Short mmCIF file of C-alpha atoms in Angstrom, two decimals:
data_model
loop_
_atom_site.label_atom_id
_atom_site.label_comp_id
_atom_site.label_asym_id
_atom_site.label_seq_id
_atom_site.Cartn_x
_atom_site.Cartn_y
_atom_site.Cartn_z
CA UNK A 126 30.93 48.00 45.23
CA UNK A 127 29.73 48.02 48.97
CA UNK A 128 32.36 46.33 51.13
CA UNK A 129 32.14 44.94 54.79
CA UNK A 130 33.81 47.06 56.91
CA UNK A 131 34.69 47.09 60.85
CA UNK A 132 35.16 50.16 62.73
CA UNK A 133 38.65 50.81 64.52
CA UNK A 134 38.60 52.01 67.81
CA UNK A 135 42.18 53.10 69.75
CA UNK A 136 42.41 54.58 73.11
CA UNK A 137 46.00 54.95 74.01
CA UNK A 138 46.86 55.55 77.54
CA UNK A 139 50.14 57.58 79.08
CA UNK A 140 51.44 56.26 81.83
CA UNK A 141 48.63 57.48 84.74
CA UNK A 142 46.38 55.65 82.68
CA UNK A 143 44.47 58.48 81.55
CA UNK A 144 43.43 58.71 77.62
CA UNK A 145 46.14 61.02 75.76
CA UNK A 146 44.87 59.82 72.13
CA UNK A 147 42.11 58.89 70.69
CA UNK A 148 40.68 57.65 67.71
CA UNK A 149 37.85 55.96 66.09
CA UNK A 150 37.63 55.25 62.05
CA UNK A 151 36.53 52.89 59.30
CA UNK A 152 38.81 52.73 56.39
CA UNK A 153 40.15 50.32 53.39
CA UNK A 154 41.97 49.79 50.38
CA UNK A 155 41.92 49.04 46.81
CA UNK A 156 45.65 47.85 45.61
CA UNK A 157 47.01 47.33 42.07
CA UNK A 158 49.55 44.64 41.96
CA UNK A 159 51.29 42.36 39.07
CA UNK A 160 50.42 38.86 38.98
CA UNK A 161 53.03 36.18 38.45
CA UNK A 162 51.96 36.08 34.83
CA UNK A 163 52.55 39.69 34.42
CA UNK A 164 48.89 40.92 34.49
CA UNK A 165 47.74 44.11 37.07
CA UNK A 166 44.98 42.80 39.48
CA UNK A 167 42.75 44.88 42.10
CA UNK A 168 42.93 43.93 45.50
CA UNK A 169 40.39 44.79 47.70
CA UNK A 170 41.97 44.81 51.71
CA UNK A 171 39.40 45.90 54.60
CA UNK A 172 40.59 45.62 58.20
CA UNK A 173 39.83 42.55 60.46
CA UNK A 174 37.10 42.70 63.06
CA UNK A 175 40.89 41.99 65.31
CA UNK A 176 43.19 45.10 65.40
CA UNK A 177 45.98 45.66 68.03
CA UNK A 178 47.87 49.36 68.54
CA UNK A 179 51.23 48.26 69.05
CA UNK A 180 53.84 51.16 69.18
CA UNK A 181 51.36 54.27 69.23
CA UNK A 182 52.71 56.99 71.38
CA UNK A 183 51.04 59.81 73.32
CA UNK A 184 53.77 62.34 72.05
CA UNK A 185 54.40 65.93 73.85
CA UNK A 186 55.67 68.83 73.40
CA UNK A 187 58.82 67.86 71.33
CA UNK A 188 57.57 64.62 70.48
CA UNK A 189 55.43 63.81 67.66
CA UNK A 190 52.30 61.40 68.56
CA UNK A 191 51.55 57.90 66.64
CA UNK A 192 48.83 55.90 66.17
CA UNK A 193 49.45 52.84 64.71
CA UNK A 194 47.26 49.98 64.17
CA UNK A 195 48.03 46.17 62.88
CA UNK A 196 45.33 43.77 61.36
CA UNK A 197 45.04 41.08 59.67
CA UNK A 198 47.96 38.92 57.69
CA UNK A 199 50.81 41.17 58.46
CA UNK A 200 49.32 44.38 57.63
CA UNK A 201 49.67 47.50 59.57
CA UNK A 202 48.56 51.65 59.47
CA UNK A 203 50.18 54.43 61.23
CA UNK A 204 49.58 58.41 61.32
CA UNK A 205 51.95 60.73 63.58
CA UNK A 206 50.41 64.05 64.50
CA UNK A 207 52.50 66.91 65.83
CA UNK A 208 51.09 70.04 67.27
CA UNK A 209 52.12 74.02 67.95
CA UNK A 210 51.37 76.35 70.71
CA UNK A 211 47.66 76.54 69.65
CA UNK A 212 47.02 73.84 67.45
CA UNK A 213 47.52 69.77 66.57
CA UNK A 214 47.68 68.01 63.01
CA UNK A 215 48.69 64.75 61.30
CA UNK A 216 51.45 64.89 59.06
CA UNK A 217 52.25 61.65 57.24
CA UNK A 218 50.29 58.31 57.02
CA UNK A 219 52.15 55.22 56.12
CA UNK A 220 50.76 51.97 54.98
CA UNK A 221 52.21 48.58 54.61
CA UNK A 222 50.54 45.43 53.09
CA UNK A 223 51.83 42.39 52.71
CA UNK A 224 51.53 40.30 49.97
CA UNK A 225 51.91 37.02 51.45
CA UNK A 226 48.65 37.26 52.43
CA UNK A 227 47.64 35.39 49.55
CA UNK A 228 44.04 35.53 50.29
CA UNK A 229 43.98 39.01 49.40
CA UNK A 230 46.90 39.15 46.75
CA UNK A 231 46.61 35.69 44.64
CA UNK A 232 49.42 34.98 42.48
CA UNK A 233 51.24 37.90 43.77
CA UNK A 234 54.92 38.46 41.66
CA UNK A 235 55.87 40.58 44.52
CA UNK A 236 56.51 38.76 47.64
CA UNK A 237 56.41 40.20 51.24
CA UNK A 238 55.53 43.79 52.50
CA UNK A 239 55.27 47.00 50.79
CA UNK A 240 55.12 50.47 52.11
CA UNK A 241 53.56 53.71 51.12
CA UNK A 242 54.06 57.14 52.48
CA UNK A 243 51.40 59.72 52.06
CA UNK A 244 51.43 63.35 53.53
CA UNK A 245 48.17 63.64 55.23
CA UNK A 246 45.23 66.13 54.35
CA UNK A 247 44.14 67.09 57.44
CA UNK A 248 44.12 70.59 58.43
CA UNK A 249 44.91 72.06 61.64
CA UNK A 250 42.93 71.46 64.56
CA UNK A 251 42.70 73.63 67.98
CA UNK A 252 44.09 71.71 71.02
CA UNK A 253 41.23 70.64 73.16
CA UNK A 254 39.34 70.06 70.02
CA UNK A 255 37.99 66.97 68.43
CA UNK A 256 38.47 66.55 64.69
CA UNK A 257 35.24 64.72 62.82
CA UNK A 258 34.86 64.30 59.65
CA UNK A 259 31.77 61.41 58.25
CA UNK A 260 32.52 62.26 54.42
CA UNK A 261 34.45 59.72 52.46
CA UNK A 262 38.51 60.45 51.79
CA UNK A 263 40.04 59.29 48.96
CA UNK A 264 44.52 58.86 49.43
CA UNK A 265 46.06 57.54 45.99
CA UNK A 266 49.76 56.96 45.71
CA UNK A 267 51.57 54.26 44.00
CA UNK A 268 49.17 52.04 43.07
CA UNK A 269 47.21 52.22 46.59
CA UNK A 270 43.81 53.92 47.48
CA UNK A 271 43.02 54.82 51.08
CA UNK A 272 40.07 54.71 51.89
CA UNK A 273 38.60 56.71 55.33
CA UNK A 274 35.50 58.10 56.34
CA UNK A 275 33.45 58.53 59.71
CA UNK A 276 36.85 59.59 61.40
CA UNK A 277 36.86 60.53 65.10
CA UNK A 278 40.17 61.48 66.52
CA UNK A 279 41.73 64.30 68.81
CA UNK A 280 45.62 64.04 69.50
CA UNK A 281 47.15 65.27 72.76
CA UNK A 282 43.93 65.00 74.49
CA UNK A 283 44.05 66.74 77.91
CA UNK A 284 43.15 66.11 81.46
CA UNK A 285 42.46 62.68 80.47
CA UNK A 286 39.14 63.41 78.64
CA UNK A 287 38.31 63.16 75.26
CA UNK A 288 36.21 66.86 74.18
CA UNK A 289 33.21 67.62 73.08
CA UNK A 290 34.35 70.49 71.21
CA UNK A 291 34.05 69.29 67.55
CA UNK A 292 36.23 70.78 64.39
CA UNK A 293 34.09 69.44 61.51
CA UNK A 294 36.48 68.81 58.17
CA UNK A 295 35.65 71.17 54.90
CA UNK A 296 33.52 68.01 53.34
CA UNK A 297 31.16 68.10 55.85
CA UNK A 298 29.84 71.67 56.00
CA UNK A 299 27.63 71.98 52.88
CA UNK A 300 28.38 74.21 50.31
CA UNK A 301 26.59 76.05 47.55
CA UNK A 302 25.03 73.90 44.70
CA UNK A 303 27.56 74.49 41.65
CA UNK A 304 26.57 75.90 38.39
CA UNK A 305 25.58 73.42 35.69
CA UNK A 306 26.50 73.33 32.34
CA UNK A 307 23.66 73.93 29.93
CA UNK A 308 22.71 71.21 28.01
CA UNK A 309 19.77 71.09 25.26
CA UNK A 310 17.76 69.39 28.29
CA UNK A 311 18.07 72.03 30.91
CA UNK A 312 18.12 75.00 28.73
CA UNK A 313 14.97 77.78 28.87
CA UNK A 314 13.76 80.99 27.25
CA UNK A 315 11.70 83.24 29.16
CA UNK A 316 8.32 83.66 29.66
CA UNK A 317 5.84 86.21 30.91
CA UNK A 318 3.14 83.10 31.45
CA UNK A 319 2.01 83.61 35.38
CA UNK A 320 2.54 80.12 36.59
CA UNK A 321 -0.29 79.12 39.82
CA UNK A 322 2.49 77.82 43.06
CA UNK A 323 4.06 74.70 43.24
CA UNK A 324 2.67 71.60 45.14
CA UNK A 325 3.82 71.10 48.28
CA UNK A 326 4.00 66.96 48.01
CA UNK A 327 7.46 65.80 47.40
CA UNK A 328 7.45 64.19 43.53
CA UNK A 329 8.31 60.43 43.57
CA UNK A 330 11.83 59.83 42.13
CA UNK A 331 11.56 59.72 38.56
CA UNK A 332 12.79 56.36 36.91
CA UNK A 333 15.90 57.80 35.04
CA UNK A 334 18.41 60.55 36.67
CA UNK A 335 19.00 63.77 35.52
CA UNK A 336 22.41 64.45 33.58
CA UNK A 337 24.37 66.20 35.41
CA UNK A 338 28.32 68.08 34.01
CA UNK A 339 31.22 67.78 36.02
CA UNK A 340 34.86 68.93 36.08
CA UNK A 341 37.82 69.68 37.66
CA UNK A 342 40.57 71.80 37.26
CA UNK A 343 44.50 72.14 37.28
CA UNK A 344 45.57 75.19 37.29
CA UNK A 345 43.26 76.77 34.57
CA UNK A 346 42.86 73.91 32.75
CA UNK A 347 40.21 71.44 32.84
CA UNK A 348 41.79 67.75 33.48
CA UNK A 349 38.83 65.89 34.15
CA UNK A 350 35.38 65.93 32.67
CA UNK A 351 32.12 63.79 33.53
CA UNK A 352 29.00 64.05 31.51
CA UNK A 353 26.71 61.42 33.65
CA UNK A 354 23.47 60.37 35.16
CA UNK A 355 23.51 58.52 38.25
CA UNK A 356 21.19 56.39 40.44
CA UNK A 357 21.69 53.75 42.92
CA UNK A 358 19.96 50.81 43.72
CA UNK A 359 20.85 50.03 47.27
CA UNK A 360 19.68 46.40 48.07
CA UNK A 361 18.90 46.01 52.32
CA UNK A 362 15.89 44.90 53.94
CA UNK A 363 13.47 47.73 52.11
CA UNK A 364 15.43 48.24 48.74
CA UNK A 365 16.49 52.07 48.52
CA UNK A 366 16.39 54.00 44.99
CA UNK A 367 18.50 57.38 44.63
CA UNK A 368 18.84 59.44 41.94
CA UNK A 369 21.58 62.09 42.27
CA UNK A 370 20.50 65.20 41.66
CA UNK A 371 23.20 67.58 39.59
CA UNK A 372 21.71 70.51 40.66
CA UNK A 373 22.62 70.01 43.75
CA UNK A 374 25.47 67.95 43.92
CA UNK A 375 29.34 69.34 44.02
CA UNK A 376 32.08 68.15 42.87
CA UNK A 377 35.92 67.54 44.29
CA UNK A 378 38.67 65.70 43.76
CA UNK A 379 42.58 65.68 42.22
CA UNK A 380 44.23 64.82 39.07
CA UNK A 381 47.31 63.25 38.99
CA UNK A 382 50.14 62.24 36.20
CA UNK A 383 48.88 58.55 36.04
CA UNK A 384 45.10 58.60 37.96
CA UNK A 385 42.65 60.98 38.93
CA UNK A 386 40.02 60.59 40.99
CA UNK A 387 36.07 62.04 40.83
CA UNK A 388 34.24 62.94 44.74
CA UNK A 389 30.31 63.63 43.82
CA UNK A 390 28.56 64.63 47.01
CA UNK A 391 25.03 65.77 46.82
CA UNK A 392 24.97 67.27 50.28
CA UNK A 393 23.66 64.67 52.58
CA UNK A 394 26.59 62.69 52.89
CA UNK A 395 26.17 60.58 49.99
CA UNK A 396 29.27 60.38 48.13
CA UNK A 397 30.52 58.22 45.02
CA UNK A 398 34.09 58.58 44.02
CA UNK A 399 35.51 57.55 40.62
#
């Protein structure tokens, strides 16, 4: 599903009041919990058009840096970022909801709030530099997915003055169309037939989607595999029909002992995960 979702902005200040961190994301969750009944619900939690930054720190040299952000009924995110000589990176993200908020967890067994550690993914970034990344991120642990994308952030900014030198994330820079499994439907024998050029006009989407085979792997074995055609029917003010196109969409993401999750991404940004 499409969710509403408000931008965060933070820009903490050291004490000459000049910017020393920086960040600006959208992000939300999805959250498994047990019902008083003993059934597992889905929560849905997106952050509050109201967000406050209490306890981020600009961190130095020994010190790591924080950004932490609190919205909504008692719910808060944090990531510390510590940096080397040359570069800066964040280490751990930890998340606590509370279930109290029973607007968001009805019927809740648990009562109060809950906190999850993750060891962030981000790689290292060189001081001075801004780290952007507009592709989706997907952080599963213990029953919680993370949810981030269109992330702007640069720790241990300098001089006061966020940069304009960029460091793009991996998901961003395109990559080479991956090789697709041959089905009855794609397969062909060749031909010595001289065939006149292609036309030039772009074809109008055709009403199904190609089938497209995906997989991932751990270790040298194949834990995951999707055999699908997909399309979406995005409803706005002129209704918007995609078809995602296997041939030149990649696939990503990891498989765990209890969930694994699917990252389709067909080059311009548009990416479903599963």
């Amino acid at each position: 599903g499409f969710f509403q979702s408000y931008a965060v902005e933070v820009d903490i200040k050291d004490a000459s009041n000049a910017t020393c961190l920086y960040a600006e994301w959208m992000m939300r969750f999805s959250i498994k919990y047990e019902t008083n009944s003993g059934d597992y619900k889905n929560a849905a939690l997106r952050v509050s058009s109201i967000v406050t930054h209490n306890g981020s720190v600009c961190g130095n040299d020994t010190h790591a840096a924080l950004l932490a952000v609190q919205f909504g009924e008692g719910h808060s995110w944090s990531v510390n970022f510590t940096k080397t000589n040359e570069t800066y990176q964040g280490d751990l993200i930890t998340f606590t909801y509370n279930t109290n908020d029973t607007a968001v967890f009805p019927d809740a067994k648990r009562k109060g709030p809950v906190t999850v550690v993750v060891k962030d993914t981000m790689h290292p970034v060189q001081l001075n530099n801004v780290f952007v990344c507009h592709n989706t991120d997907f952080l599963e642990a213990e029953n919680v997915t993370q949810i981030l994308w269109n992330v702007t952030v640069q720790a241990f900014v300098q001089n006061g003055t966020v940069s304009k030198k960029e460091s793009r994330c991996r998901a961003d820079t395109p990559t080479a169309a991956p090789t697709v499994l041959p089905t009855t439907a794609n397969v062909t024998t060749a031909s010595t037939t001289t065939l006149s050029p292609a036309p030039t006009t772009t074809p109008k989407p055709v009403e199904n989607p190609d089938t497209g085979n995906y997989s991932l792997k751990s270790g040298n074995k194949t834990c995951l595999l999707a055999t699908v055609g997909l399309q979406l029917n995005v409803s706005q003010d002129k209704p918007l029909l995609i078809n995602i196109n296997p041939k030149t969409t990649s696939a990503d993401g990891t498989c765990g002992n209890t969930t694994a999750t699917l990252k389709l991404n067909d080059g311009n940004s548009t990416l479903i995960g599963f």
